[in-house]
Amino acid sequence: MASAGLITGYAEALFSVVKAEGDLERVEDELYRFGKLLESNNDLKQALSEPGIDRSQRVKLLEDLLADKVSPHTLGLITFVVASERGRQLPDILEELGELAAEARNSVVAEVRSATPLDDKQRKALAEALGQATGKNVEVKVLVDPSVIGGVVAKIGDTVIDGSIKRRLEQLRERVGENR
Amino acid sequence: MINQAVLFAAEEGERSGLDLVLPPLAEVVGGTIAFIVVLFVLTKVAFPKLREAVEARQNEIEGNLKSAEASKTEAQGMLDDYKKQMADARSEANRVIEESRQQAEQVRKDVVAKAESDAEAIVARAQEQIEAERTRAVSELQGTISNLSIELAEKVVGRSIDASTQKDLVDAYIRDVAGMSTNGGRNN
């Protein structure tokens, strides 16, 4: 397990580069989404951190996977971390990066999972509602997750506000289990 | 004596009638004297000896009778003892037989009671196992039905949520979250 200092150090370095290169919003968003993709995809995470796989192969894998989907800055930053043999810590580094960027704007990140994308109006309304609920300035980052089925799950730090159909079905399952 | 015989013979020639039947007087006297002498001798010598012998014999017989009586009494006593012993033995045998019978009956009752108790315990255990198995099977079945129902519900709900429904759900969520600020917050 990497130390918090190492993760914060890499995150701060990446944040500095992103700020310096401009296009902050897009790169930050792409990095955040890629970090969440890695969290849910163990095979990809393993391929990027497995010592038995050559560094050039990992870089080639990233290029094949992301070249036509993300900006060159985003790909360059991810490749830098993976080439530095920190592929295993990449999800934590990218999450920390998102939090640093939000903090710089005096905000906190709300990770919102929804079965379908939210429109701008919904995003704005949701950010305002979460801001009212937490008393903080909230930046909403929406991840499309079909397992949610319907509704929305928001996670701010350690706080989870779950309004998904998935959660309601789980509660139904728990209630049925208790009544057996 | 010869003289007397000659005298009688000589006199016979002169006697007649009743004299022929009656002995001559000399013979009667002689015979009487002889009888007296013999009687005296017998009385003095033979009769006491004879009486002693008779008395001895009588005493012996009486002794034998007493002895026999004692033997009889003794035998009777022995017979009584024997009968008593026999009665005691029979009574003891009956008592032993009765005790044995009672013990056997008790053993039989104990064996039957234990068998009944064991059988009841086996039946109770079997019923408990059957009940536990039934409960487990019902619970498993309920769990399976619940899981299938919820999985089916997930599929049905997943298919029935269109863009409009999702929008309504998100809007409702936003309203709920906005309301939390006034309700003190809610964590799930």
Short mmCIF file of N, CA and C in Angstrom, two decimals, chain A:
data_model
loop_
_atom_site.label_atom_id
_atom_site.label_comp_id
_atom_site.label_asym_id
_atom_site.label_seq_id
_atom_site.Cartn_x
_atom_site.Cartn_y
_atom_site.Cartn_z
N MET A 1 0.85 -1.19 0.00
CA MET A 1 0.00 0.00 0.00
C MET A 1 0.89 1.24 0.00
N ALA A 2 0.65 2.07 -0.96
CA ALA A 2 1.47 3.29 -1.06
C ALA A 2 1.07 4.26 0.04
N SER A 3 2.03 5.09 0.45
CA SER A 3 1.72 6.05 1.51
C SER A 3 0.85 7.17 0.93
N ALA A 4 0.13 7.84 1.87
CA ALA A 4 -0.73 8.94 1.45
C ALA A 4 0.12 10.06 0.85
N GLY A 5 1.33 10.21 1.38
CA GLY A 5 2.22 11.26 0.87
C GLY A 5 2.58 11.04 -0.59
N LEU A 6 2.82 9.79 -0.95
CA LEU A 6 3.17 9.48 -2.34
C LEU A 6 2.00 9.79 -3.27
N ILE A 7 0.82 9.37 -2.85
CA ILE A 7 -0.37 9.61 -3.68
C ILE A 7 -0.63 11.12 -3.82
N THR A 8 -0.55 11.82 -2.70
CA THR A 8 -0.77 13.28 -2.74
C THR A 8 0.30 13.95 -3.59
N GLY A 9 1.55 13.48 -3.48
CA GLY A 9 2.65 14.06 -4.26
C GLY A 9 2.41 13.93 -5.75
N TYR A 10 2.05 12.72 -6.18
CA TYR A 10 1.75 12.51 -7.61
C TYR A 10 0.55 13.35 -8.03
N ALA A 11 -0.49 13.40 -7.17
CA ALA A 11 -1.71 14.13 -7.52
C ALA A 11 -1.40 15.63 -7.67
N GLU A 12 -0.60 16.14 -6.74
CA GLU A 12 -0.25 17.57 -6.83
C GLU A 12 0.56 17.86 -8.09
N ALA A 13 1.48 16.92 -8.42
CA ALA A 13 2.31 17.11 -9.61
C ALA A 13 1.44 17.13 -10.86
N LEU A 14 0.50 16.16 -10.94
CA LEU A 14 -0.39 16.10 -12.10
C LEU A 14 -1.26 17.35 -12.17
N PHE A 15 -1.74 17.81 -11.00
CA PHE A 15 -2.60 18.99 -10.97
C PHE A 15 -1.85 20.23 -11.48
N SER A 16 -0.60 20.31 -11.08
CA SER A 16 0.22 21.44 -11.53
C SER A 16 0.39 21.41 -13.05
N VAL A 17 0.62 20.22 -13.58
CA VAL A 17 0.79 20.09 -15.03
C VAL A 17 -0.51 20.45 -15.74
N VAL A 18 -1.63 19.95 -15.22
CA VAL A 18 -2.93 20.21 -15.85
C VAL A 18 -3.20 21.71 -15.87
N LYS A 19 -2.94 22.36 -14.73
CA LYS A 19 -3.15 23.81 -14.65
C LYS A 19 -2.26 24.53 -15.66
N ALA A 20 -1.00 24.08 -15.75
CA ALA A 20 -0.03 24.73 -16.63
C ALA A 20 -0.39 24.57 -18.10
N GLU A 21 -0.96 23.40 -18.43
CA GLU A 21 -1.28 23.12 -19.82
C GLU A 21 -2.62 23.73 -20.24
N GLY A 22 -3.42 24.17 -19.30
CA GLY A 22 -4.74 24.70 -19.64
C GLY A 22 -5.71 23.57 -19.91
N ASP A 23 -6.91 23.89 -20.40
CA ASP A 23 -7.94 22.88 -20.67
C ASP A 23 -8.22 22.03 -19.42
N LEU A 24 -8.20 22.75 -18.33
CA LEU A 24 -8.29 22.07 -17.02
C LEU A 24 -9.54 21.21 -16.87
N GLU A 25 -10.66 21.81 -17.28
CA GLU A 25 -11.92 21.10 -17.02
C GLU A 25 -11.99 19.76 -17.75
N ARG A 26 -11.60 19.76 -19.05
CA ARG A 26 -11.69 18.52 -19.82
C ARG A 26 -10.71 17.46 -19.30
N VAL A 27 -9.45 17.89 -19.12
CA VAL A 27 -8.43 16.92 -18.68
C VAL A 27 -8.78 16.36 -17.30
N GLU A 28 -9.21 17.24 -16.44
CA GLU A 28 -9.57 16.81 -15.09
C GLU A 28 -10.71 15.79 -15.14
N ASP A 29 -11.70 16.10 -15.97
CA ASP A 29 -12.84 15.19 -16.10
C ASP A 29 -12.42 13.85 -16.68
N GLU A 30 -11.58 13.89 -17.70
CA GLU A 30 -11.13 12.63 -18.33
C GLU A 30 -10.31 11.79 -17.34
N LEU A 31 -9.44 12.49 -16.60
CA LEU A 31 -8.64 11.74 -15.61
C LEU A 31 -9.53 11.12 -14.54
N TYR A 32 -10.52 11.90 -14.12
CA TYR A 32 -11.43 11.39 -13.08
C TYR A 32 -12.17 10.15 -13.58
N ARG A 33 -12.69 10.24 -14.79
CA ARG A 33 -13.45 9.11 -15.33
C ARG A 33 -12.56 7.89 -15.53
N PHE A 34 -11.33 8.13 -16.01
CA PHE A 34 -10.43 6.99 -16.20
C PHE A 34 -10.10 6.33 -14.84
N GLY A 35 -9.93 7.19 -13.82
CA GLY A 35 -9.68 6.65 -12.47
C GLY A 35 -10.83 5.76 -12.02
N LYS A 36 -12.08 6.19 -12.27
CA LYS A 36 -13.24 5.39 -11.87
C LYS A 36 -13.34 4.11 -12.70
N LEU A 37 -12.93 4.23 -13.98
CA LEU A 37 -12.92 3.03 -14.83
C LEU A 37 -11.95 1.99 -14.27
N LEU A 38 -10.79 2.46 -13.84
CA LEU A 38 -9.80 1.54 -13.27
C LEU A 38 -10.31 0.89 -11.98
N GLU A 39 -11.02 1.68 -11.17
CA GLU A 39 -11.54 1.14 -9.91
C GLU A 39 -12.46 -0.05 -10.14
N SER A 40 -13.22 0.03 -11.22
CA SER A 40 -14.21 -1.02 -11.46
C SER A 40 -13.71 -2.09 -12.43
N ASN A 41 -12.49 -1.91 -12.96
CA ASN A 41 -11.99 -2.89 -13.92
C ASN A 41 -10.65 -3.45 -13.44
N ASN A 42 -10.73 -4.56 -12.73
CA ASN A 42 -9.52 -5.13 -12.13
C ASN A 42 -8.53 -5.62 -13.19
N ASP A 43 -9.07 -6.14 -14.30
CA ASP A 43 -8.16 -6.67 -15.34
C ASP A 43 -7.27 -5.56 -15.89
N LEU A 44 -7.90 -4.42 -16.18
CA LEU A 44 -7.12 -3.29 -16.70
C LEU A 44 -6.13 -2.77 -15.66
N LYS A 45 -6.63 -2.70 -14.42
CA LYS A 45 -5.75 -2.24 -13.33
C LYS A 45 -4.54 -3.16 -13.18
N GLN A 46 -4.80 -4.45 -13.29
CA GLN A 46 -3.72 -5.44 -13.14
C GLN A 46 -2.74 -5.33 -14.33
N ALA A 47 -3.30 -5.14 -15.52
CA ALA A 47 -2.43 -5.04 -16.70
C ALA A 47 -1.51 -3.83 -16.60
N LEU A 48 -1.99 -2.77 -15.95
CA LEU A 48 -1.17 -1.55 -15.85
C LEU A 48 -0.20 -1.58 -14.68
N SER A 49 -0.36 -2.56 -13.80
CA SER A 49 0.51 -2.58 -12.62
C SER A 49 1.29 -3.89 -12.48
N GLU A 50 1.01 -4.87 -13.32
CA GLU A 50 1.65 -6.18 -13.21
C GLU A 50 3.15 -6.07 -13.52
N PRO A 51 4.02 -6.48 -12.58
CA PRO A 51 5.47 -6.35 -12.83
C PRO A 51 5.93 -7.19 -14.01
N GLY A 52 5.23 -8.27 -14.29
CA GLY A 52 5.65 -9.16 -15.37
C GLY A 52 5.43 -8.56 -16.77
N ILE A 53 4.63 -7.50 -16.84
CA ILE A 53 4.35 -6.90 -18.15
C ILE A 53 5.33 -5.75 -18.40
N ASP A 54 5.92 -5.75 -19.57
CA ASP A 54 6.94 -4.75 -19.89
C ASP A 54 6.32 -3.35 -19.94
N ARG A 55 7.13 -2.36 -19.56
CA ARG A 55 6.66 -0.97 -19.49
C ARG A 55 6.14 -0.50 -20.86
N SER A 56 6.88 -0.85 -21.90
CA SER A 56 6.48 -0.40 -23.24
C SER A 56 5.14 -1.02 -23.65
N GLN A 57 4.93 -2.23 -23.21
CA GLN A 57 3.64 -2.89 -23.49
C GLN A 57 2.50 -2.16 -22.80
N ARG A 58 2.73 -1.72 -21.59
CA ARG A 58 1.69 -0.99 -20.85
C ARG A 58 1.38 0.33 -21.54
N VAL A 59 2.43 1.01 -21.93
CA VAL A 59 2.24 2.29 -22.62
C VAL A 59 1.47 2.08 -23.91
N LYS A 60 1.85 0.99 -24.63
CA LYS A 60 1.17 0.67 -25.89
C LYS A 60 -0.32 0.37 -25.62
N LEU A 61 -0.56 -0.33 -24.55
CA LEU A 61 -1.94 -0.65 -24.18
C LEU A 61 -2.75 0.63 -23.93
N LEU A 62 -2.15 1.57 -23.20
CA LEU A 62 -2.83 2.82 -22.91
C LEU A 62 -3.12 3.61 -24.19
N GLU A 63 -2.13 3.62 -25.06
CA GLU A 63 -2.31 4.37 -26.31
C GLU A 63 -3.43 3.74 -27.15
N ASP A 64 -3.42 2.41 -27.24
CA ASP A 64 -4.47 1.73 -28.01
C ASP A 64 -5.85 2.00 -27.42
N LEU A 65 -5.87 2.08 -26.11
CA LEU A 65 -7.15 2.21 -25.41
C LEU A 65 -7.69 3.65 -25.43
N LEU A 66 -6.79 4.61 -25.28
CA LEU A 66 -7.25 5.97 -25.02
C LEU A 66 -6.95 7.01 -26.10
N ALA A 67 -6.07 6.69 -27.07
CA ALA A 67 -5.56 7.71 -27.99
C ALA A 67 -6.66 8.50 -28.68
N ASP A 68 -7.71 7.79 -29.12
CA ASP A 68 -8.76 8.49 -29.85
C ASP A 68 -9.93 8.88 -28.95
N LYS A 69 -9.77 8.70 -27.61
CA LYS A 69 -10.90 9.00 -26.72
C LYS A 69 -10.60 10.16 -25.79
N VAL A 70 -9.35 10.42 -25.52
CA VAL A 70 -9.02 11.49 -24.56
C VAL A 70 -8.03 12.45 -25.21
N SER A 71 -7.83 13.58 -24.53
CA SER A 71 -6.89 14.56 -25.05
C SER A 71 -5.45 14.06 -24.89
N PRO A 72 -4.52 14.55 -25.70
CA PRO A 72 -3.12 14.12 -25.57
C PRO A 72 -2.56 14.40 -24.19
N HIS A 73 -3.00 15.49 -23.56
CA HIS A 73 -2.51 15.79 -22.21
C HIS A 73 -2.93 14.72 -21.23
N THR A 74 -4.17 14.33 -21.33
CA THR A 74 -4.68 13.28 -20.43
C THR A 74 -3.89 11.99 -20.63
N LEU A 75 -3.73 11.59 -21.87
CA LEU A 75 -2.99 10.35 -22.16
C LEU A 75 -1.55 10.46 -21.67
N GLY A 76 -0.95 11.64 -21.86
CA GLY A 76 0.43 11.82 -21.43
C GLY A 76 0.59 11.68 -19.93
N LEU A 77 -0.37 12.26 -19.19
CA LEU A 77 -0.28 12.19 -17.72
C LEU A 77 -0.47 10.76 -17.22
N ILE A 78 -1.44 10.06 -17.80
CA ILE A 78 -1.68 8.67 -17.39
C ILE A 78 -0.45 7.82 -17.73
N THR A 79 0.09 8.02 -18.92
CA THR A 79 1.26 7.25 -19.34
C THR A 79 2.44 7.53 -18.41
N PHE A 80 2.55 8.77 -17.99
CA PHE A 80 3.65 9.12 -17.08
C PHE A 80 3.56 8.32 -15.78
N VAL A 81 2.37 8.28 -15.21
CA VAL A 81 2.21 7.56 -13.93
C VAL A 81 2.46 6.06 -14.12
N VAL A 82 1.91 5.50 -15.18
CA VAL A 82 2.07 4.05 -15.42
C VAL A 82 3.54 3.74 -15.70
N ALA A 83 4.20 4.59 -16.47
CA ALA A 83 5.62 4.35 -16.79
C ALA A 83 6.49 4.50 -15.56
N SER A 84 5.98 5.22 -14.55
CA SER A 84 6.72 5.36 -13.28
C SER A 84 6.45 4.20 -12.33
N GLU A 85 5.85 3.13 -12.86
CA GLU A 85 5.53 1.92 -12.06
C GLU A 85 4.55 2.24 -10.92
N ARG A 86 3.66 3.19 -11.18
CA ARG A 86 2.66 3.51 -10.16
C ARG A 86 1.24 3.20 -10.67
N GLY A 87 1.17 2.25 -11.56
CA GLY A 87 -0.13 1.89 -12.10
C GLY A 87 -1.10 1.41 -11.04
N ARG A 88 -0.57 0.71 -10.02
CA ARG A 88 -1.44 0.20 -8.96
C ARG A 88 -2.08 1.34 -8.18
N GLN A 89 -1.32 2.46 -8.02
CA GLN A 89 -1.85 3.59 -7.25
C GLN A 89 -2.61 4.60 -8.12
N LEU A 90 -2.67 4.33 -9.42
CA LEU A 90 -3.27 5.30 -10.33
C LEU A 90 -4.70 5.72 -9.96
N PRO A 91 -5.60 4.77 -9.59
CA PRO A 91 -6.95 5.21 -9.22
C PRO A 91 -6.96 6.17 -8.04
N ASP A 92 -6.14 5.89 -7.01
CA ASP A 92 -6.09 6.78 -5.84
C ASP A 92 -5.51 8.14 -6.21
N ILE A 93 -4.48 8.11 -7.07
CA ILE A 93 -3.85 9.37 -7.47
C ILE A 93 -4.85 10.24 -8.24
N LEU A 94 -5.59 9.61 -9.14
CA LEU A 94 -6.54 10.39 -9.95
C LEU A 94 -7.71 10.91 -9.11
N GLU A 95 -8.13 10.12 -8.11
CA GLU A 95 -9.20 10.60 -7.23
C GLU A 95 -8.70 11.79 -6.40
N GLU A 96 -7.49 11.66 -5.91
CA GLU A 96 -6.89 12.75 -5.13
C GLU A 96 -6.76 14.01 -6.00
N LEU A 97 -6.40 13.77 -7.26
CA LEU A 97 -6.28 14.90 -8.19
C LEU A 97 -7.62 15.64 -8.33
N GLY A 98 -8.69 14.87 -8.45
CA GLY A 98 -10.01 15.48 -8.56
C GLY A 98 -10.35 16.30 -7.33
N GLU A 99 -10.01 15.77 -6.16
CA GLU A 99 -10.30 16.48 -4.92
C GLU A 99 -9.45 17.75 -4.81
N LEU A 100 -8.18 17.65 -5.24
CA LEU A 100 -7.31 18.83 -5.20
C LEU A 100 -7.85 19.93 -6.11
N ALA A 101 -8.30 19.52 -7.29
CA ALA A 101 -8.83 20.51 -8.24
C ALA A 101 -10.07 21.17 -7.68
N ALA A 102 -10.92 20.36 -7.03
CA ALA A 102 -12.14 20.93 -6.44
C ALA A 102 -11.79 21.88 -5.30
N GLU A 103 -10.85 21.43 -4.48
CA GLU A 103 -10.42 22.27 -3.35
C GLU A 103 -9.90 23.62 -3.85
N ALA A 104 -9.18 23.56 -4.97
CA ALA A 104 -8.63 24.80 -5.53
C ALA A 104 -9.76 25.76 -5.91
N ARG A 105 -10.91 25.20 -6.20
CA ARG A 105 -12.07 26.04 -6.53
C ARG A 105 -12.98 26.20 -5.31
N ASN A 106 -12.41 25.82 -4.16
CA ASN A 106 -13.16 25.90 -2.90
C ASN A 106 -14.42 25.04 -2.96
N SER A 107 -14.28 23.84 -3.52
CA SER A 107 -15.43 22.95 -3.68
C SER A 107 -15.06 21.55 -3.19
N VAL A 108 -16.11 20.71 -3.11
CA VAL A 108 -15.88 19.28 -2.87
C VAL A 108 -16.50 18.52 -4.06
N VAL A 109 -15.96 17.32 -4.30
CA VAL A 109 -16.44 16.53 -5.43
C VAL A 109 -17.57 15.62 -4.97
N ALA A 110 -18.65 15.62 -5.71
CA ALA A 110 -19.73 14.65 -5.48
C ALA A 110 -19.71 13.65 -6.63
N GLU A 111 -19.40 12.41 -6.30
CA GLU A 111 -19.41 11.37 -7.33
C GLU A 111 -20.85 10.88 -7.47
N VAL A 112 -21.42 11.14 -8.59
CA VAL A 112 -22.83 10.80 -8.80
C VAL A 112 -22.93 9.68 -9.83
N ARG A 113 -23.58 8.61 -9.44
CA ARG A 113 -23.77 7.48 -10.36
C ARG A 113 -25.24 7.46 -10.78
N SER A 114 -25.41 7.37 -12.07
CA SER A 114 -26.77 7.36 -12.62
C SER A 114 -26.83 6.35 -13.75
N ALA A 115 -28.00 5.76 -13.95
CA ALA A 115 -28.15 4.76 -15.02
C ALA A 115 -28.04 5.41 -16.39
N THR A 116 -28.44 6.68 -16.46
CA THR A 116 -28.35 7.41 -17.73
C THR A 116 -27.67 8.76 -17.47
N PRO A 117 -27.10 9.36 -18.49
CA PRO A 117 -26.45 10.66 -18.27
C PRO A 117 -27.46 11.70 -17.80
N LEU A 118 -27.00 12.67 -17.02
CA LEU A 118 -27.86 13.76 -16.58
C LEU A 118 -27.66 14.95 -17.51
N ASP A 119 -28.74 15.66 -17.74
CA ASP A 119 -28.56 16.87 -18.56
C ASP A 119 -28.00 17.99 -17.69
N ASP A 120 -27.65 19.09 -18.31
CA ASP A 120 -26.99 20.19 -17.59
C ASP A 120 -27.88 20.76 -16.50
N LYS A 121 -29.17 20.79 -16.82
CA LYS A 121 -30.11 21.35 -15.84
C LYS A 121 -30.15 20.48 -14.57
N GLN A 122 -30.19 19.17 -14.82
CA GLN A 122 -30.22 18.24 -13.68
C GLN A 122 -28.92 18.33 -12.89
N ARG A 123 -27.79 18.41 -13.60
CA ARG A 123 -26.50 18.52 -12.92
C ARG A 123 -26.46 19.75 -12.02
N LYS A 124 -26.92 20.85 -12.57
CA LYS A 124 -26.88 22.08 -11.82
C LYS A 124 -27.79 22.01 -10.59
N ALA A 125 -29.01 21.49 -10.83
CA ALA A 125 -29.97 21.37 -9.72
C ALA A 125 -29.44 20.42 -8.65
N LEU A 126 -28.80 19.34 -9.13
CA LEU A 126 -28.26 18.36 -8.17
C LEU A 126 -27.11 18.96 -7.37
N ALA A 127 -26.23 19.70 -8.06
CA ALA A 127 -25.11 20.35 -7.36
C ALA A 127 -25.62 21.33 -6.31
N GLU A 128 -26.67 22.06 -6.66
CA GLU A 128 -27.24 23.01 -5.70
C GLU A 128 -27.86 22.28 -4.51
N ALA A 129 -28.59 21.21 -4.84
CA ALA A 129 -29.26 20.46 -3.75
C ALA A 129 -28.22 19.84 -2.81
N LEU A 130 -27.17 19.24 -3.41
CA LEU A 130 -26.13 18.63 -2.57
C LEU A 130 -25.39 19.71 -1.78
N GLY A 131 -25.23 20.87 -2.40
CA GLY A 131 -24.59 21.98 -1.70
C GLY A 131 -25.41 22.42 -0.50
N GLN A 132 -26.73 22.46 -0.70
CA GLN A 132 -27.60 22.83 0.42
C GLN A 132 -27.53 21.79 1.54
N ALA A 133 -27.50 20.51 1.10
CA ALA A 133 -27.51 19.42 2.09
C ALA A 133 -26.21 19.36 2.89
N THR A 134 -25.08 19.67 2.23
CA THR A 134 -23.78 19.53 2.91
C THR A 134 -23.24 20.86 3.42
N GLY A 135 -23.79 21.95 2.94
CA GLY A 135 -23.27 23.25 3.34
C GLY A 135 -21.95 23.58 2.67
N LYS A 136 -21.63 22.89 1.56
CA LYS A 136 -20.38 23.13 0.85
C LYS A 136 -20.70 23.42 -0.62
N ASN A 137 -19.70 23.98 -1.28
CA ASN A 137 -19.82 24.16 -2.71
C ASN A 137 -19.51 22.82 -3.38
N VAL A 138 -20.44 22.26 -4.09
CA VAL A 138 -20.31 20.89 -4.60
C VAL A 138 -20.13 20.89 -6.12
N GLU A 139 -19.12 20.09 -6.57
CA GLU A 139 -18.95 19.85 -8.01
C GLU A 139 -19.42 18.44 -8.30
N VAL A 140 -20.35 18.32 -9.20
CA VAL A 140 -20.94 17.00 -9.52
C VAL A 140 -20.16 16.36 -10.66
N LYS A 141 -19.71 15.14 -10.43
CA LYS A 141 -19.08 14.36 -11.50
C LYS A 141 -19.95 13.13 -11.72
N VAL A 142 -20.59 13.07 -12.85
CA VAL A 142 -21.57 12.02 -13.13
C VAL A 142 -20.89 10.83 -13.81
N LEU A 143 -21.12 9.66 -13.25
CA LEU A 143 -20.64 8.41 -13.87
C LEU A 143 -21.88 7.60 -14.27
N VAL A 144 -21.91 7.20 -15.52
CA VAL A 144 -23.03 6.39 -15.98
C VAL A 144 -22.80 4.95 -15.54
N ASP A 145 -23.71 4.44 -14.73
CA ASP A 145 -23.56 3.09 -14.16
C ASP A 145 -24.90 2.36 -14.29
N PRO A 146 -25.03 1.47 -15.26
CA PRO A 146 -26.32 0.79 -15.46
C PRO A 146 -26.77 -0.04 -14.26
N SER A 147 -25.81 -0.43 -13.39
CA SER A 147 -26.21 -1.25 -12.23
C SER A 147 -27.09 -0.48 -11.26
N VAL A 148 -27.09 0.84 -11.36
CA VAL A 148 -27.95 1.67 -10.51
C VAL A 148 -29.42 1.43 -10.85
N ILE A 149 -29.69 1.00 -12.07
CA ILE A 149 -31.03 0.69 -12.61
C ILE A 149 -31.85 1.96 -12.86
N GLY A 150 -32.03 2.75 -11.80
CA GLY A 150 -32.78 4.00 -11.94
C GLY A 150 -32.44 4.89 -10.77
N GLY A 151 -32.72 6.18 -10.87
CA GLY A 151 -32.41 7.09 -9.78
C GLY A 151 -30.94 7.46 -9.77
N VAL A 152 -30.46 7.93 -8.59
CA VAL A 152 -29.11 8.48 -8.49
C VAL A 152 -28.48 8.08 -7.15
N VAL A 153 -27.14 7.88 -7.17
CA VAL A 153 -26.39 7.70 -5.93
C VAL A 153 -25.31 8.77 -5.90
N ALA A 154 -25.27 9.55 -4.82
CA ALA A 154 -24.23 10.57 -4.71
C ALA A 154 -23.31 10.24 -3.55
N LYS A 155 -21.99 10.40 -3.79
CA LYS A 155 -21.00 10.13 -2.73
C LYS A 155 -20.12 11.36 -2.60
N ILE A 156 -20.14 11.92 -1.39
CA ILE A 156 -19.29 13.07 -1.11
C ILE A 156 -18.40 12.68 0.07
N GLY A 157 -17.12 12.47 -0.21
CA GLY A 157 -16.25 11.98 0.86
C GLY A 157 -16.74 10.63 1.32
N ASP A 158 -17.02 10.53 2.64
CA ASP A 158 -17.52 9.25 3.17
C ASP A 158 -19.05 9.21 3.23
N THR A 159 -19.67 10.27 2.80
CA THR A 159 -21.13 10.33 2.88
C THR A 159 -21.76 9.85 1.57
N VAL A 160 -22.69 8.91 1.71
CA VAL A 160 -23.39 8.39 0.53
C VAL A 160 -24.88 8.70 0.67
N ILE A 161 -25.43 9.33 -0.35
CA ILE A 161 -26.88 9.59 -0.38
C ILE A 161 -27.43 8.78 -1.54
N ASP A 162 -28.10 7.67 -1.18
CA ASP A 162 -28.48 6.68 -2.18
C ASP A 162 -29.98 6.78 -2.48
N GLY A 163 -30.32 7.19 -3.68
CA GLY A 163 -31.72 7.24 -4.09
C GLY A 163 -31.94 6.39 -5.32
N SER A 164 -31.16 5.30 -5.40
CA SER A 164 -31.24 4.46 -6.60
C SER A 164 -32.31 3.38 -6.45
N ILE A 165 -32.79 2.91 -7.58
CA ILE A 165 -33.71 1.77 -7.59
C ILE A 165 -32.98 0.52 -7.09
N LYS A 166 -31.69 0.44 -7.40
CA LYS A 166 -30.89 -0.70 -6.93
C LYS A 166 -30.95 -0.80 -5.40
N ARG A 167 -30.80 0.35 -4.74
CA ARG A 167 -30.82 0.37 -3.28
C ARG A 167 -32.21 -0.01 -2.76
N ARG A 168 -33.24 0.48 -3.44
CA ARG A 168 -34.59 0.14 -2.98
C ARG A 168 -34.86 -1.35 -3.11
N LEU A 169 -34.36 -1.94 -4.19
CA LEU A 169 -34.52 -3.39 -4.35
C LEU A 169 -33.72 -4.15 -3.29
N GLU A 170 -32.53 -3.61 -2.96
CA GLU A 170 -31.75 -4.25 -1.90
C GLU A 170 -32.48 -4.18 -0.56
N GLN A 171 -33.09 -3.01 -0.31
CA GLN A 171 -33.86 -2.87 0.94
C GLN A 171 -35.03 -3.84 0.95
N LEU A 172 -35.66 -4.00 -0.23
CA LEU A 172 -36.77 -4.95 -0.33
C LEU A 172 -36.27 -6.36 -0.06
N ARG A 173 -35.11 -6.68 -0.61
CA ARG A 173 -34.54 -8.02 -0.41
C ARG A 173 -34.23 -8.23 1.09
N GLU A 174 -33.66 -7.21 1.72
CA GLU A 174 -33.36 -7.32 3.15
C GLU A 174 -34.63 -7.50 3.97
N ARG A 175 -35.67 -6.75 3.61
CA ARG A 175 -36.93 -6.85 4.36
C ARG A 175 -37.55 -8.23 4.19
N VAL A 176 -37.48 -8.74 2.96
CA VAL A 176 -38.02 -10.10 2.72
C VAL A 176 -37.20 -11.11 3.50
N GLY A 177 -35.88 -10.92 3.52
CA GLY A 177 -35.02 -11.85 4.27
C GLY A 177 -35.32 -11.82 5.76
N GLU A 178 -35.62 -10.64 6.31
CA GLU A 178 -35.93 -10.53 7.74
C GLU A 178 -37.25 -11.22 8.06
N ASN A 179 -38.18 -11.19 7.12
CA ASN A 179 -39.51 -11.76 7.38
C ASN A 179 -39.56 -13.25 7.16
N ARG A 180 -38.46 -13.84 6.67
CA ARG A 180 -38.48 -15.29 6.42
C ARG A 180 -38.43 -16.04 7.73
#
